[in-house]
Amino acid sequence: VQLQASGGGLVQPGGSLTLSCAASGSIFSISDVGWFRQAPGKQRELVAIMTSVGNTNYEDSVLGRFTMSGGNDKKTVYLQMNSLKPEDTAGYYCYARVAPSKFGGFYDYWGQGTLVTVSS
């Protein structure tokens, strides 16, 4: 299973970016899929996650500014980021909990990260 994240870049404060995450490989089912971020010197934190029960939850600081979306199979998901702030600067990592086959369990997978820099 591979997760390919893309869409990062340099944007001015108040601007927008859309991140994409595409899952490929041996995938029977995806339960949870989401985005985490890690700023220099800080711990990785959850940004947004689509859960197995159909909810999408957001970290408080991005609520109302970021929107996560994707297809029913969750193989491709997006993170629309609006009203970006300098404190949103971080590496953004795609995460998915995947069952590679019908007869196995679920495992955690991570993408390689895409850098978002918010600066004037």
Coordinates of N, CA and C in Angstrom, one line a residue:
V1 N 0.9 -1.2 0.0 CA 0.0 0.0 0.0 C 0.9 1.2 0.0
Q2 N 0.6 2.2 -0.9 CA 1.3 3.4 -0.9 C 0.4 4.6 -0.9
L3 N 0.8 5.6 -0.1 CA 0.0 6.9 -0.1 C 0.8 8.0 -0.7
Q4 N 0.3 8.6 -1.7 CA 1.0 9.7 -2.4 C 0.4 11.0 -2.1
A5 N 1.0 11.9 -1.3 CA 0.5 13.2 -1.0 C 1.1 14.2 -1.9
S6 N 0.3 15.2 -2.3 CA 0.8 16.3 -3.2 C 0.0 17.5 -2.9
G7 N 0.5 18.6 -3.5 CA -0.2 19.9 -3.4 C 0.3 21.0 -2.5
G8 N 1.4 20.6 -1.8 CA 2.0 21.6 -0.9 C 2.7 22.7 -1.7
G9 N 3.1 23.8 -1.0 CA 3.8 24.9 -1.7 C 3.9 26.1 -0.8
L10 N 4.3 27.2 -1.4 CA 4.4 28.5 -0.7 C 3.2 29.3 -1.0
V11 N 2.5 29.8 0.1 CA 1.3 30.6 -0.1 C 1.4 31.8 0.9
Q12 N 0.8 32.9 0.5 CA 0.8 34.1 1.4 C -0.3 33.9 2.5
P13 N -0.2 34.5 3.6 CA -1.2 34.5 4.6 C -2.6 34.9 4.0
G14 N -3.6 34.1 4.4 CA -4.9 34.4 3.8 C -5.2 33.6 2.5
G15 N -4.2 33.0 2.0 CA -4.3 32.2 0.8 C -4.9 30.8 1.0
S16 N -5.0 30.1 -0.1 CA -5.5 28.8 -0.1 C -4.6 27.8 -0.8
L17 N -4.7 26.5 -0.4 CA -4.1 25.4 -1.0 C -5.0 24.2 -0.9
T18 N -4.8 23.3 -1.9 CA -5.6 22.0 -1.7 C -4.5 20.9 -1.8
L19 N -4.5 20.0 -0.8 CA -3.7 18.9 -0.8 C -4.5 17.7 -1.3
S20 N -3.7 16.7 -1.9 CA -4.4 15.5 -2.4 C -3.6 14.3 -1.8
C21 N -4.3 13.2 -1.6 CA -3.7 12.0 -1.1 C -4.3 10.9 -1.9
A22 N -3.5 10.1 -2.6 CA -4.0 9.0 -3.4 C -3.4 7.7 -2.8
A23 N -4.3 6.7 -2.5 CA -3.8 5.4 -2.0 C -3.8 4.4 -3.2
S24 N -2.8 3.6 -3.2 CA -2.7 2.6 -4.3 C -2.1 1.3 -3.7
G25 N -2.1 0.3 -4.5 CA -1.6 -1.0 -4.1 C -2.7 -2.0 -3.7
S26 N -2.3 -2.9 -2.9 CA -3.3 -3.9 -2.5 C -4.2 -3.4 -1.4
I27 N -5.4 -3.0 -1.7 CA -6.3 -2.4 -0.8 C -7.7 -3.0 -0.9
F28 N -8.1 -3.7 0.2 CA -9.4 -4.3 0.2 C -10.4 -3.3 0.8
S29 N -10.0 -2.6 1.9 CA -10.9 -1.6 2.5 C -10.0 -0.6 3.3
I30 N -10.5 0.7 3.3 CA -9.9 1.7 4.1 C -10.9 2.1 5.2
S31 N -10.5 2.1 6.4 CA -11.4 2.6 7.5 C -11.2 4.1 7.7
D32 N -10.2 4.4 8.4 CA -9.9 5.9 8.6 C -8.9 6.4 7.7
V33 N -9.1 7.6 7.3 CA -8.1 8.3 6.4 C -8.0 9.8 6.8
G34 N -6.8 10.3 6.9 CA -6.7 11.7 7.4 C -5.4 12.4 7.1
W35 N -5.3 13.5 7.7 CA -4.1 14.4 7.5 C -3.5 14.7 8.9
F36 N -2.2 14.6 9.0 CA -1.5 15.1 10.2 C -0.5 16.1 9.7
R37 N 0.0 16.9 10.6 CA 1.0 17.9 10.2 C 2.1 17.9 11.3
Q38 N 3.3 18.3 10.9 CA 4.4 18.4 11.9 C 5.2 19.6 11.5
A39 N 5.2 20.6 12.5 CA 6.0 21.8 12.3 C 7.4 21.6 12.9
P40 N 8.4 22.3 12.5 CA 9.8 22.1 13.0 C 9.8 22.3 14.5
G41 N 10.3 21.3 15.2 CA 10.4 21.3 16.7 C 9.2 21.0 17.4
K42 N 8.1 20.5 16.7 CA 6.9 20.2 17.3 C 6.5 18.8 17.0
Q43 N 5.6 18.3 17.8 CA 5.1 16.9 17.6 C 4.1 16.9 16.5
R44 N 4.0 15.7 15.8 CA 3.0 15.5 14.8 C 1.6 15.6 15.4
E45 N 0.7 16.3 14.7 CA -0.7 16.5 15.3 C -1.7 16.2 14.2
L46 N -2.9 15.7 14.6 CA -4.0 15.5 13.7 C -4.5 16.8 13.2
V47 N -4.8 16.9 11.9 CA -5.4 18.0 11.3 C -6.9 17.7 11.0
A48 N -7.1 16.6 10.3 CA -8.5 16.2 10.0 C -8.5 14.7 9.7
I49 N -9.6 14.1 10.0 CA -9.7 12.6 9.7 C -11.2 12.2 9.4
M50 N -11.3 11.4 8.4 CA -12.6 10.8 8.0 C -12.6 9.4 8.6
T51 N -13.6 9.2 9.5 CA -13.6 8.0 10.3 C -14.4 6.9 9.6
S52 N -14.3 5.7 10.2 CA -15.0 4.5 9.6 C -16.5 4.6 9.8
V53 N -16.9 5.5 10.7 CA -18.4 5.6 10.9 C -18.9 6.8 10.1
G54 N -18.1 7.4 9.3 CA -18.6 8.4 8.4 C -18.5 9.9 8.9
N55 N -17.8 10.0 10.0 CA -17.6 11.4 10.5 C -16.3 12.0 10.0
T56 N -16.3 13.3 9.9 CA -15.0 14.0 9.6 C -14.8 14.9 10.7
N57 N -13.6 14.7 11.4 CA -13.3 15.5 12.6 C -12.1 16.4 12.3
Y58 N -12.1 17.6 12.9 CA -11.0 18.5 12.6 C -10.4 19.0 13.9
E59 N -9.1 19.3 13.8 CA -8.4 19.9 14.9 C -9.0 21.3 15.1
D60 N -9.1 21.8 16.4 CA -9.8 23.0 16.6 C -9.3 24.2 15.8
S61 N -8.0 24.3 15.7 CA -7.4 25.5 15.1 C -7.7 25.6 13.6
V62 N -8.1 24.5 12.9 CA -8.4 24.6 11.5 C -9.9 24.5 11.2
L63 N -10.7 24.3 12.2 CA -12.2 24.2 12.1 C -12.7 25.5 11.4
G64 N -13.5 25.3 10.3 CA -14.0 26.4 9.6 C -13.1 26.9 8.5
R65 N -11.9 26.5 8.5 CA -10.9 27.0 7.5 C -10.5 25.8 6.5
F66 N -10.4 24.6 7.1 CA -10.0 23.5 6.3 C -11.2 22.5 6.1
T67 N -11.3 21.9 4.9 CA -12.3 21.0 4.6 C -11.7 19.7 4.0
M68 N -12.0 18.6 4.5 CA -11.5 17.3 4.0 C -12.7 16.7 3.2
S69 N -12.3 16.1 2.0 CA -13.3 15.5 1.2 C -12.7 14.3 0.5
G70 N -13.6 13.4 -0.1 CA -13.1 12.3 -0.8 C -14.2 11.4 -1.2
G71 N -13.8 10.4 -2.0 CA -14.8 9.4 -2.5 C -15.2 8.5 -1.4
N72 N -16.3 7.7 -1.7 CA -16.8 6.7 -0.7 C -15.7 5.7 -0.4
D73 N -14.8 5.3 -1.4 CA -13.8 4.3 -1.1 C -12.6 4.9 -0.3
K74 N -12.6 6.2 -0.2 CA -11.5 6.9 0.5 C -10.1 6.7 -0.1
K75 N -10.1 6.2 -1.4 CA -8.8 6.0 -2.0 C -8.1 7.3 -2.4
T76 N -8.9 8.3 -2.7 CA -8.4 9.7 -3.0 C -9.1 10.6 -2.1
V77 N -8.3 11.4 -1.3 CA -8.9 12.4 -0.4 C -8.2 13.7 -0.6
Y78 N -8.9 14.8 -0.3 CA -8.4 16.1 -0.4 C -8.5 16.9 0.9
L79 N -7.6 17.9 1.0 CA -7.7 18.8 2.1 C -7.7 20.2 1.6
Q80 N -8.8 20.8 1.5 CA -8.9 22.2 1.1 C -8.6 23.1 2.2
M81 N -7.6 23.9 2.1 CA -7.1 24.8 3.2 C -7.3 26.2 2.8
N82 N -8.2 26.9 3.5 CA -8.4 28.4 3.2 C -8.0 29.2 4.4
S83 N -7.9 30.5 4.1 CA -7.5 31.5 5.2 C -6.2 31.0 5.9
L84 N -5.2 30.6 5.2 CA -4.0 30.0 5.8 C -3.3 31.1 6.6
K85 N -2.7 30.6 7.7 CA -1.9 31.4 8.6 C -0.5 30.9 8.7
P86 N 0.4 31.8 9.1 CA 1.8 31.3 9.2 C 2.0 30.1 10.1
E87 N 1.1 30.0 11.1 CA 1.2 28.9 12.0 C 0.7 27.6 11.4
D88 N 0.2 27.6 10.2 CA -0.2 26.4 9.5 C 1.0 25.8 8.8
T89 N 2.1 26.5 8.8 CA 3.3 26.0 8.1 C 3.8 24.8 8.8
A90 N 3.9 23.7 8.0 CA 4.3 22.4 8.5 C 4.4 21.4 7.3
G91 N 5.0 20.3 7.6 CA 4.9 19.1 6.7 C 3.6 18.5 6.9
Y92 N 2.8 18.2 5.9 CA 1.5 17.6 6.0 C 1.6 16.2 5.5
Y93 N 1.1 15.2 6.3 CA 1.2 13.8 6.1 C -0.1 13.2 5.9
C94 N -0.3 12.4 4.9 CA -1.5 11.6 4.7 C -1.4 10.3 5.5
Y95 N -2.5 9.9 6.1 CA -2.5 8.7 6.9 C -3.8 7.9 6.5
A96 N -3.6 6.6 6.5 CA -4.8 5.7 6.2 C -4.7 4.4 7.0
R97 N -5.8 3.9 7.5 CA -5.9 2.6 8.1 C -6.5 1.7 7.1
V98 N -5.7 0.7 6.7 CA -6.0 -0.1 5.5 C -6.0 -1.6 5.8
A99 N -7.0 -2.3 5.2 CA -7.0 -3.7 5.2 C -6.6 -4.1 3.8
P100 N -5.4 -4.6 3.6 CA -4.8 -5.0 2.3 C -5.6 -6.2 1.7
S101 N -6.2 -7.0 2.5 CA -7.0 -8.1 1.9 C -8.2 -8.4 2.8
K102 N -9.1 -9.2 2.2 CA -10.3 -9.5 2.9 C -10.1 -10.3 4.2
F103 N -9.1 -11.1 4.2 CA -8.9 -12.0 5.3 C -7.8 -11.6 6.3
G104 N -7.5 -10.3 6.4 CA -6.5 -9.9 7.3 C -7.0 -8.7 8.1
G105 N -6.1 -8.1 8.9 CA -6.5 -7.0 9.7 C -6.2 -5.7 9.0
F106 N -6.4 -4.6 9.8 CA -6.1 -3.3 9.3 C -4.7 -2.9 9.8
Y107 N -4.1 -2.1 9.0 CA -2.7 -1.6 9.3 C -2.6 -0.1 9.0
D108 N -1.7 0.6 9.7 CA -1.6 2.0 9.5 C -0.5 2.3 8.5
Y109 N -0.8 3.2 7.5 CA 0.1 3.6 6.5 C 0.2 5.1 6.5
W110 N 1.4 5.6 6.0 CA 1.7 7.0 6.0 C 2.2 7.4 4.6
G111 N 1.9 8.6 4.1 CA 2.5 9.1 3.0 C 3.8 9.8 3.3
Q112 N 4.4 10.3 2.3 CA 5.8 10.9 2.4 C 5.8 12.3 2.9
G113 N 4.6 13.0 2.9 CA 4.6 14.3 3.4 C 4.7 15.3 2.3
T114 N 4.0 16.4 2.4 CA 4.1 17.5 1.5 C 4.2 18.8 2.3
L115 N 5.2 19.7 1.9 CA 5.4 20.9 2.8 C 4.5 22.0 2.4
V116 N 3.9 22.6 3.4 CA 3.1 23.8 3.2 C 3.8 25.0 4.0
T117 N 4.1 26.0 3.3 CA 4.8 27.2 3.9 C 3.9 28.4 3.7
V118 N 3.5 29.0 4.8 CA 2.6 30.2 4.7 C 3.5 31.4 5.2
S119 N 3.8 32.3 4.2 CA 4.7 33.4 4.5 C 4.5 34.5 3.5
S120 N 4.7 35.7 3.9 CA 4.6 36.8 3.0 C 6.0 37.2 2.5

